[in-house]
């Protein structure tokens, strides 16, 4: 049963991937933690100064040609001019309400827990309508640039907007790499489950979860989307309380210890397999 579901999901997930965007990540991750309070903030578009959203680094450097993950903070009422990006990015809403679509499209406000994909070269606007608006952005290459719509192009990929209410969650007994007794749920977002290919999922840890995530690939990065989780790389290490917007990376074969008091959703981007147990 699990095998059949995995085949079906892999086919669907392929829709979110395209050869135009890198499908592997050669940079090895390491054991590291960035709590929400430790994030270093600057401007997403320095040329616009405080008219630009704020950007907070989690990993990588979005100004260079490398994969990166970062937070973006929008003021209430923010609306960008029509523009394009030179590279494809994926985003998950952490707080507030965000809209990302063609300039002429009616507003589709995506609440916390929603997912979107913005293809390279596609003209669009981004707007925010919550009192406190925060999103996580994931890029597979860089630099992340903002360009005028006169430079628009079609890279073969298509935009995706998934409201959190339309997210499909699979239970632990449907997923072969999640222990049945953990009661952890999984939602697939993008990528391929072929060997050594990049993929991203959301995992939902129930309140009272105590377990481990074992990284089986060279590259593993996780961002807390909602809830709160305690994190330790081993029982000897200090315990970190990770709130929404926090990040942890793990080296291959690392088994971070996680614990929750409340239901918690985590975005996991990996270049291969991992196990929840």
mmCIF file of C-alpha atoms in Angstrom:
data_model
loop_
_atom_site.group_PDB
_atom_site.id
_atom_site.type_symbol
_atom_site.label_atom_id
_atom_site.label_comp_id
_atom_site.label_asym_id
_atom_site.label_seq_id
_atom_site.Cartn_x
_atom_site.Cartn_y
_atom_site.Cartn_z
ATOM 1 C CA UNK A 1 0.000 0.000 0.000
ATOM 2 C CA UNK A 2 2.762 2.423 0.974
ATOM 3 C CA UNK A 3 4.677 1.680 -2.228
ATOM 4 C CA UNK A 4 1.682 2.452 -4.446
ATOM 5 C CA UNK A 5 1.082 5.761 -2.665
ATOM 6 C CA UNK A 6 4.741 6.718 -3.046
ATOM 7 C CA UNK A 7 4.643 6.087 -6.810
ATOM 8 C CA UNK A 8 1.535 8.243 -7.171
ATOM 9 C CA UNK A 9 3.009 11.043 -5.076
ATOM 10 C CA UNK A 10 6.261 10.968 -7.043
ATOM 11 C CA UNK A 11 4.321 11.496 -10.265
ATOM 12 C CA UNK A 12 2.406 14.428 -8.788
ATOM 13 C CA UNK A 13 5.531 15.951 -7.264
ATOM 14 C CA UNK A 14 7.142 15.882 -10.703
ATOM 15 C CA UNK A 15 4.729 18.621 -11.744
ATOM 16 C CA UNK A 16 6.527 20.982 -9.358
ATOM 17 C CA UNK A 17 9.968 20.237 -10.814
ATOM 18 C CA UNK A 18 11.514 21.265 -14.119
ATOM 19 C CA UNK A 19 14.915 20.733 -15.682
ATOM 20 C CA UNK A 20 15.356 24.496 -15.853
ATOM 21 C CA UNK A 21 15.853 24.650 -12.087
ATOM 22 C CA UNK A 22 18.660 22.579 -10.483
ATOM 23 C CA UNK A 23 17.405 19.284 -9.081
ATOM 24 C CA UNK A 24 20.391 18.512 -6.848
ATOM 25 C CA UNK A 25 22.391 20.405 -4.233
ATOM 26 C CA UNK A 26 26.112 19.647 -4.008
ATOM 27 C CA UNK A 27 26.680 21.707 -0.845
ATOM 28 C CA UNK A 28 26.918 19.449 2.194
ATOM 29 C CA UNK A 29 24.844 20.591 5.139
ATOM 30 C CA UNK A 30 26.222 20.627 8.668
ATOM 31 C CA UNK A 31 24.843 20.453 12.176
ATOM 32 C CA UNK A 32 23.705 24.007 12.840
ATOM 33 C CA UNK A 33 20.827 25.916 14.388
ATOM 34 C CA UNK A 34 19.513 29.431 13.775
ATOM 35 C CA UNK A 35 16.732 30.381 16.178
ATOM 36 C CA UNK A 36 14.152 32.968 15.145
ATOM 37 C CA UNK A 37 15.845 35.437 17.493
ATOM 38 C CA UNK A 38 19.271 34.906 15.875
ATOM 39 C CA UNK A 39 18.231 35.687 12.299
ATOM 40 C CA UNK A 40 20.301 38.450 10.647
ATOM 41 C CA UNK A 41 18.017 40.924 8.846
ATOM 42 C CA UNK A 42 18.576 43.245 5.880
ATOM 43 C CA UNK A 43 16.572 44.434 2.850
ATOM 44 C CA UNK A 44 15.376 41.971 0.227
ATOM 45 C CA UNK A 45 15.926 44.615 -2.467
ATOM 46 C CA UNK A 46 18.582 47.014 -1.099
ATOM 47 C CA UNK A 47 18.020 49.473 -3.947
ATOM 48 C CA UNK A 48 14.513 50.197 -2.609
ATOM 49 C CA UNK A 49 15.572 50.487 1.032
ATOM 50 C CA UNK A 50 12.685 50.481 3.517
ATOM 51 C CA UNK A 51 10.195 50.274 0.625
ATOM 52 C CA UNK A 52 11.438 46.722 0.207
ATOM 53 C CA UNK A 53 10.472 43.762 2.398
ATOM 54 C CA UNK A 54 13.046 42.775 5.024
ATOM 55 C CA UNK A 55 15.048 39.589 4.435
ATOM 56 C CA UNK A 56 16.586 37.310 7.063
ATOM 57 C CA UNK A 57 19.285 34.741 6.292
ATOM 58 C CA UNK A 58 18.823 31.094 7.321
ATOM 59 C CA UNK A 59 21.405 29.368 5.090
ATOM 60 C CA UNK A 60 23.379 30.166 1.958
ATOM 61 C CA UNK A 61 23.802 33.564 0.304
ATOM 62 C CA UNK A 62 20.959 34.718 -1.938
ATOM 63 C CA UNK A 63 23.269 37.293 -3.570
ATOM 64 C CA UNK A 64 25.552 34.560 -4.965
ATOM 65 C CA UNK A 65 25.080 31.663 -7.370
ATOM 66 C CA UNK A 66 24.243 29.071 -4.727
ATOM 67 C CA UNK A 67 21.209 27.547 -2.992
ATOM 68 C CA UNK A 68 19.805 29.605 -0.131
ATOM 69 C CA UNK A 69 16.949 29.746 2.336
ATOM 70 C CA UNK A 70 15.735 33.016 3.827
ATOM 71 C CA UNK A 71 12.831 34.710 5.570
ATOM 72 C CA UNK A 72 10.930 37.654 4.094
ATOM 73 C CA UNK A 73 8.974 40.087 6.268
ATOM 74 C CA UNK A 74 6.260 42.259 4.658
ATOM 75 C CA UNK A 75 4.483 45.295 6.089
ATOM 76 C CA UNK A 76 0.669 45.331 6.069
ATOM 77 C CA UNK A 77 -0.567 46.777 2.780
ATOM 78 C CA UNK A 78 2.673 46.069 0.916
ATOM 79 C CA UNK A 79 2.245 45.586 -2.839
ATOM 80 C CA UNK A 80 5.179 45.305 -5.204
ATOM 81 C CA UNK A 81 5.278 46.738 -8.707
ATOM 82 C CA UNK A 82 5.020 44.108 -11.477
ATOM 83 C CA UNK A 83 8.384 42.395 -11.849
ATOM 84 C CA UNK A 84 10.163 39.137 -12.623
ATOM 85 C CA UNK A 85 12.933 37.109 -10.995
ATOM 86 C CA UNK A 86 15.868 35.578 -12.818
ATOM 87 C CA UNK A 87 15.476 32.299 -10.918
ATOM 88 C CA UNK A 88 12.612 30.152 -9.647
ATOM 89 C CA UNK A 89 11.770 30.273 -5.961
ATOM 90 C CA UNK A 90 9.386 28.411 -3.647
ATOM 91 C CA UNK A 91 7.715 29.908 -0.597
ATOM 92 C CA UNK A 92 5.735 28.935 2.487
ATOM 93 C CA UNK A 93 3.650 31.453 4.442
ATOM 94 C CA UNK A 94 4.558 31.517 8.148
ATOM 95 C CA UNK A 95 2.402 34.445 9.327
ATOM 96 C CA UNK A 96 -0.194 36.774 7.838
ATOM 97 C CA UNK A 97 -1.753 36.826 4.362
ATOM 98 C CA UNK A 98 0.211 36.878 1.095
ATOM 99 C CA UNK A 99 -0.783 37.149 -2.553
ATOM 100 C CA UNK A 100 1.488 36.238 -5.481
ATOM 101 C CA UNK A 101 0.049 36.316 -9.003
ATOM 102 C CA UNK A 102 -0.364 38.263 -12.234
ATOM 103 C CA UNK A 103 -0.957 41.988 -11.868
ATOM 104 C CA UNK A 104 -4.521 41.652 -13.185
ATOM 105 C CA UNK A 105 -5.464 38.613 -11.067
ATOM 106 C CA UNK A 106 -7.953 38.909 -8.216
ATOM 107 C CA UNK A 107 -6.313 38.681 -4.818
ATOM 108 C CA UNK A 108 -5.913 35.131 -3.549
ATOM 109 C CA UNK A 109 -4.771 35.667 0.026
ATOM 110 C CA UNK A 110 -2.698 32.712 1.185
ATOM 111 C CA UNK A 111 -2.784 32.203 4.978
ATOM 112 C CA UNK A 112 -0.118 30.659 7.193
ATOM 113 C CA UNK A 113 0.828 27.149 6.110
ATOM 114 C CA UNK A 114 0.191 27.817 2.404
ATOM 115 C CA UNK A 115 2.719 27.124 -0.357
ATOM 116 C CA UNK A 116 3.547 28.836 -3.648
ATOM 117 C CA UNK A 117 6.044 28.550 -6.486
ATOM 118 C CA UNK A 118 7.162 31.495 -8.648
ATOM 119 C CA UNK A 119 8.865 30.499 -11.917
ATOM 120 C CA UNK A 120 11.836 32.398 -13.272
ATOM 121 C CA UNK A 121 10.874 35.000 -15.838
ATOM 122 C CA UNK A 122 7.152 35.092 -14.967
ATOM 123 C CA UNK A 123 5.681 38.599 -14.471
ATOM 124 C CA UNK A 124 3.832 38.962 -11.160
ATOM 125 C CA UNK A 125 3.195 41.092 -8.095
ATOM 126 C CA UNK A 126 3.507 40.165 -4.422
ATOM 127 C CA UNK A 127 1.237 41.723 -1.789
ATOM 128 C CA UNK A 128 0.614 41.344 1.963
ATOM 129 C CA UNK A 129 -2.509 42.024 4.009
ATOM 130 C CA UNK A 130 -1.905 40.710 7.531
ATOM 131 C CA UNK A 131 -0.820 42.737 10.535
ATOM 132 C CA UNK A 132 2.343 40.606 10.694
ATOM 133 C CA UNK A 133 3.449 38.934 7.432
ATOM 134 C CA UNK A 134 6.313 36.470 7.268
ATOM 135 C CA UNK A 135 7.296 33.883 4.651
ATOM 136 C CA UNK A 136 10.124 31.439 4.054
ATOM 137 C CA UNK A 137 11.711 31.381 0.581
ATOM 138 C CA UNK A 138 13.798 28.546 -0.876
ATOM 139 C CA UNK A 139 16.011 28.923 -3.962
ATOM 140 C CA UNK A 140 18.109 26.258 -5.699
ATOM 141 C CA UNK A 141 20.384 28.748 -7.463
ATOM 142 C CA UNK A 142 21.234 32.443 -7.344
ATOM 143 C CA UNK A 143 21.649 35.276 -7.183
ATOM 144 C CA UNK A 144 18.056 36.223 -6.342
ATOM 145 C CA UNK A 145 17.368 39.309 -8.452
ATOM 146 C CA UNK A 146 14.367 41.540 -9.155
ATOM 147 C CA UNK A 147 14.059 42.644 -12.804
ATOM 148 C CA UNK A 148 11.542 44.626 -14.889
ATOM 149 C CA UNK A 149 8.723 42.865 -16.741
ATOM 150 C CA UNK A 150 10.283 43.969 -20.037
ATOM 151 C CA UNK A 151 12.767 41.119 -19.450
ATOM 152 C CA UNK A 152 10.055 38.471 -18.915
ATOM 153 C CA UNK A 153 10.630 34.999 -20.388
ATOM 154 C CA UNK A 154 9.098 31.517 -20.220
ATOM 155 C CA UNK A 155 11.368 28.914 -18.646
ATOM 156 C CA UNK A 156 8.796 26.119 -19.016
ATOM 157 C CA UNK A 157 7.759 26.068 -15.356
ATOM 158 C CA UNK A 158 4.362 27.228 -14.119
ATOM 159 C CA UNK A 159 3.271 29.097 -10.970
ATOM 160 C CA UNK A 160 1.656 27.175 -8.128
ATOM 161 C CA UNK A 161 -0.531 28.509 -5.299
ATOM 162 C CA UNK A 162 -1.755 26.013 -2.685
ATOM 163 C CA UNK A 163 -3.921 27.316 0.154
ATOM 164 C CA UNK A 164 -3.198 25.539 3.438
ATOM 165 C CA UNK A 165 -6.777 24.203 3.410
ATOM 166 C CA UNK A 166 -5.984 22.338 0.152
ATOM 167 C CA UNK A 167 -2.835 20.688 1.484
ATOM 168 C CA UNK A 168 -2.975 16.883 1.288
ATOM 169 C CA UNK A 169 -1.655 15.218 4.446
ATOM 170 C CA UNK A 170 -0.702 11.542 4.571
ATOM 171 C CA UNK A 171 -0.630 9.674 7.862
ATOM 172 C CA UNK A 172 2.401 7.864 9.219
ATOM 173 C CA UNK A 173 1.091 4.438 8.222
ATOM 174 C CA UNK A 174 1.004 5.604 4.579
ATOM 175 C CA UNK A 175 4.698 6.600 4.471
ATOM 176 C CA UNK A 176 7.454 4.013 4.628
ATOM 177 C CA UNK A 177 10.097 6.313 6.153
ATOM 178 C CA UNK A 178 7.872 7.519 9.013
ATOM 179 C CA UNK A 179 7.368 5.246 12.018
ATOM 180 C CA UNK A 180 3.674 4.309 12.337
ATOM 181 C CA UNK A 181 3.613 4.917 16.088
ATOM 182 C CA UNK A 182 4.869 8.501 15.675
ATOM 183 C CA UNK A 183 1.504 9.797 14.335
ATOM 184 C CA UNK A 184 3.486 12.200 12.151
ATOM 185 C CA UNK A 185 1.734 13.468 9.005
ATOM 186 C CA UNK A 186 3.434 14.390 5.723
ATOM 187 C CA UNK A 187 2.528 16.711 2.822
ATOM 188 C CA UNK A 188 4.626 16.641 -0.356
ATOM 189 C CA UNK A 189 5.428 20.007 -1.949
ATOM 190 C CA UNK A 190 7.968 19.734 -4.770
ATOM 191 C CA UNK A 191 10.841 17.735 -6.203
ATOM 192 C CA UNK A 192 11.545 14.119 -7.055
ATOM 193 C CA UNK A 193 11.966 11.035 -4.891
ATOM 194 C CA UNK A 194 14.449 9.538 -7.325
ATOM 195 C CA UNK A 195 17.877 8.849 -5.814
ATOM 196 C CA UNK A 196 19.859 11.957 -4.851
ATOM 197 C CA UNK A 197 17.202 14.378 -6.127
ATOM 198 C CA UNK A 198 16.069 17.468 -4.239
ATOM 199 C CA UNK A 199 12.622 17.333 -2.693
ATOM 200 C CA UNK A 200 10.670 19.257 -0.068
ATOM 201 C CA UNK A 201 7.940 18.144 2.301
ATOM 202 C CA UNK A 202 6.034 19.440 5.277
ATOM 203 C CA UNK A 203 5.888 17.196 8.320
ATOM 204 C CA UNK A 204 3.350 17.725 11.082
ATOM 205 C CA UNK A 205 4.511 16.606 14.520
ATOM 206 C CA UNK A 206 1.682 15.984 16.990
ATOM 207 C CA UNK A 207 1.635 17.568 20.442
ATOM 208 C CA UNK A 208 3.694 15.419 22.789
ATOM 209 C CA UNK A 209 5.975 14.063 20.061
ATOM 210 C CA UNK A 210 9.375 12.830 21.233
ATOM 211 C CA UNK A 211 11.582 11.266 18.611
ATOM 212 C CA UNK A 212 14.344 11.645 16.082
ATOM 213 C CA UNK A 213 14.821 12.621 12.460
ATOM 214 C CA UNK A 214 17.662 10.703 10.834
ATOM 215 C CA UNK A 215 19.223 12.420 7.813
ATOM 216 C CA UNK A 216 20.333 9.935 5.145
ATOM 217 C CA UNK A 217 21.507 12.451 2.537
ATOM 218 C CA UNK A 218 24.374 14.949 2.090
ATOM 219 C CA UNK A 219 21.998 17.904 2.332
ATOM 220 C CA UNK A 220 19.196 18.348 4.896
ATOM 221 C CA UNK A 221 17.638 21.651 5.950
ATOM 222 C CA UNK A 222 14.547 22.260 8.084
ATOM 223 C CA UNK A 223 12.498 25.376 8.887
ATOM 224 C CA UNK A 224 9.813 25.613 11.574
ATOM 225 C CA UNK A 225 6.595 26.904 9.993
ATOM 226 C CA UNK A 226 4.212 26.755 12.957
ATOM 227 C CA UNK A 227 4.110 25.567 16.563
ATOM 228 C CA UNK A 228 7.266 25.082 18.606
ATOM 229 C CA UNK A 229 9.821 22.295 18.841
ATOM 230 C CA UNK A 230 12.755 21.572 21.144
ATOM 231 C CA UNK A 231 15.899 20.451 19.325
ATOM 232 C CA UNK A 232 19.112 18.689 20.380
ATOM 233 C CA UNK A 233 21.769 17.075 18.217
ATOM 234 C CA UNK A 234 22.401 14.608 21.063
ATOM 235 C CA UNK A 235 21.363 14.202 24.681
ATOM 236 C CA UNK A 236 24.688 15.794 25.665
ATOM 237 C CA UNK A 237 24.039 18.966 23.647
ATOM 238 C CA UNK A 238 22.158 22.062 24.748
ATOM 239 C CA UNK A 239 18.433 22.120 24.000
ATOM 240 C CA UNK A 240 17.155 24.844 21.660
ATOM 241 C CA UNK A 241 13.541 26.048 21.561
ATOM 242 C CA UNK A 242 12.686 26.591 17.891
ATOM 243 C CA UNK A 243 9.727 28.817 17.093
ATOM 244 C CA UNK A 244 8.336 29.698 13.628
ATOM 245 C CA UNK A 245 11.103 31.053 11.401
ATOM 246 C CA UNK A 246 13.832 29.002 13.108
ATOM 247 C CA UNK A 247 16.132 26.729 11.084
ATOM 248 C CA UNK A 248 18.293 23.669 11.657
ATOM 249 C CA UNK A 249 20.593 21.791 9.314
ATOM 250 C CA UNK A 250 21.913 18.269 9.795
ATOM 251 C CA UNK A 251 24.932 16.458 8.436
ATOM 252 C CA UNK A 252 24.577 13.017 6.882
ATOM 253 C CA UNK A 253 23.643 10.295 9.426
ATOM 254 C CA UNK A 254 22.891 12.873 12.128
ATOM 255 C CA UNK A 255 19.810 12.099 14.261
ATOM 256 C CA UNK A 256 18.535 15.291 15.914
ATOM 257 C CA UNK A 257 16.214 14.823 18.905
ATOM 258 C CA UNK A 258 12.888 16.666 18.641
ATOM 259 C CA UNK A 259 10.111 17.234 21.150
ATOM 260 C CA UNK A 260 6.828 19.148 21.060
ATOM 261 C CA UNK A 261 4.179 20.379 23.478
ATOM 262 C CA UNK A 262 1.960 21.643 20.669
ATOM 263 C CA UNK A 263 1.307 20.546 17.086
ATOM 264 C CA UNK A 264 4.242 21.703 14.952
ATOM 265 C CA UNK A 265 4.771 21.920 11.185
ATOM 266 C CA UNK A 266 8.298 21.761 9.765
ATOM 267 C CA UNK A 267 9.455 22.310 6.159
ATOM 268 C CA UNK A 268 12.167 19.805 5.211
ATOM 269 C CA UNK A 269 14.335 20.211 2.131
ATOM 270 C CA UNK A 270 16.690 17.294 1.452
ATOM 271 C CA UNK A 271 18.848 15.905 -1.304
ATOM 272 C CA UNK A 272 17.756 12.373 -0.477
ATOM 273 C CA UNK A 273 15.985 10.347 2.167
ATOM 274 C CA UNK A 274 15.353 10.897 5.867
ATOM 275 C CA UNK A 275 13.557 8.890 8.527
ATOM 276 C CA UNK A 276 11.239 10.015 11.343
ATOM 277 C CA UNK A 277 11.241 7.642 14.298
#
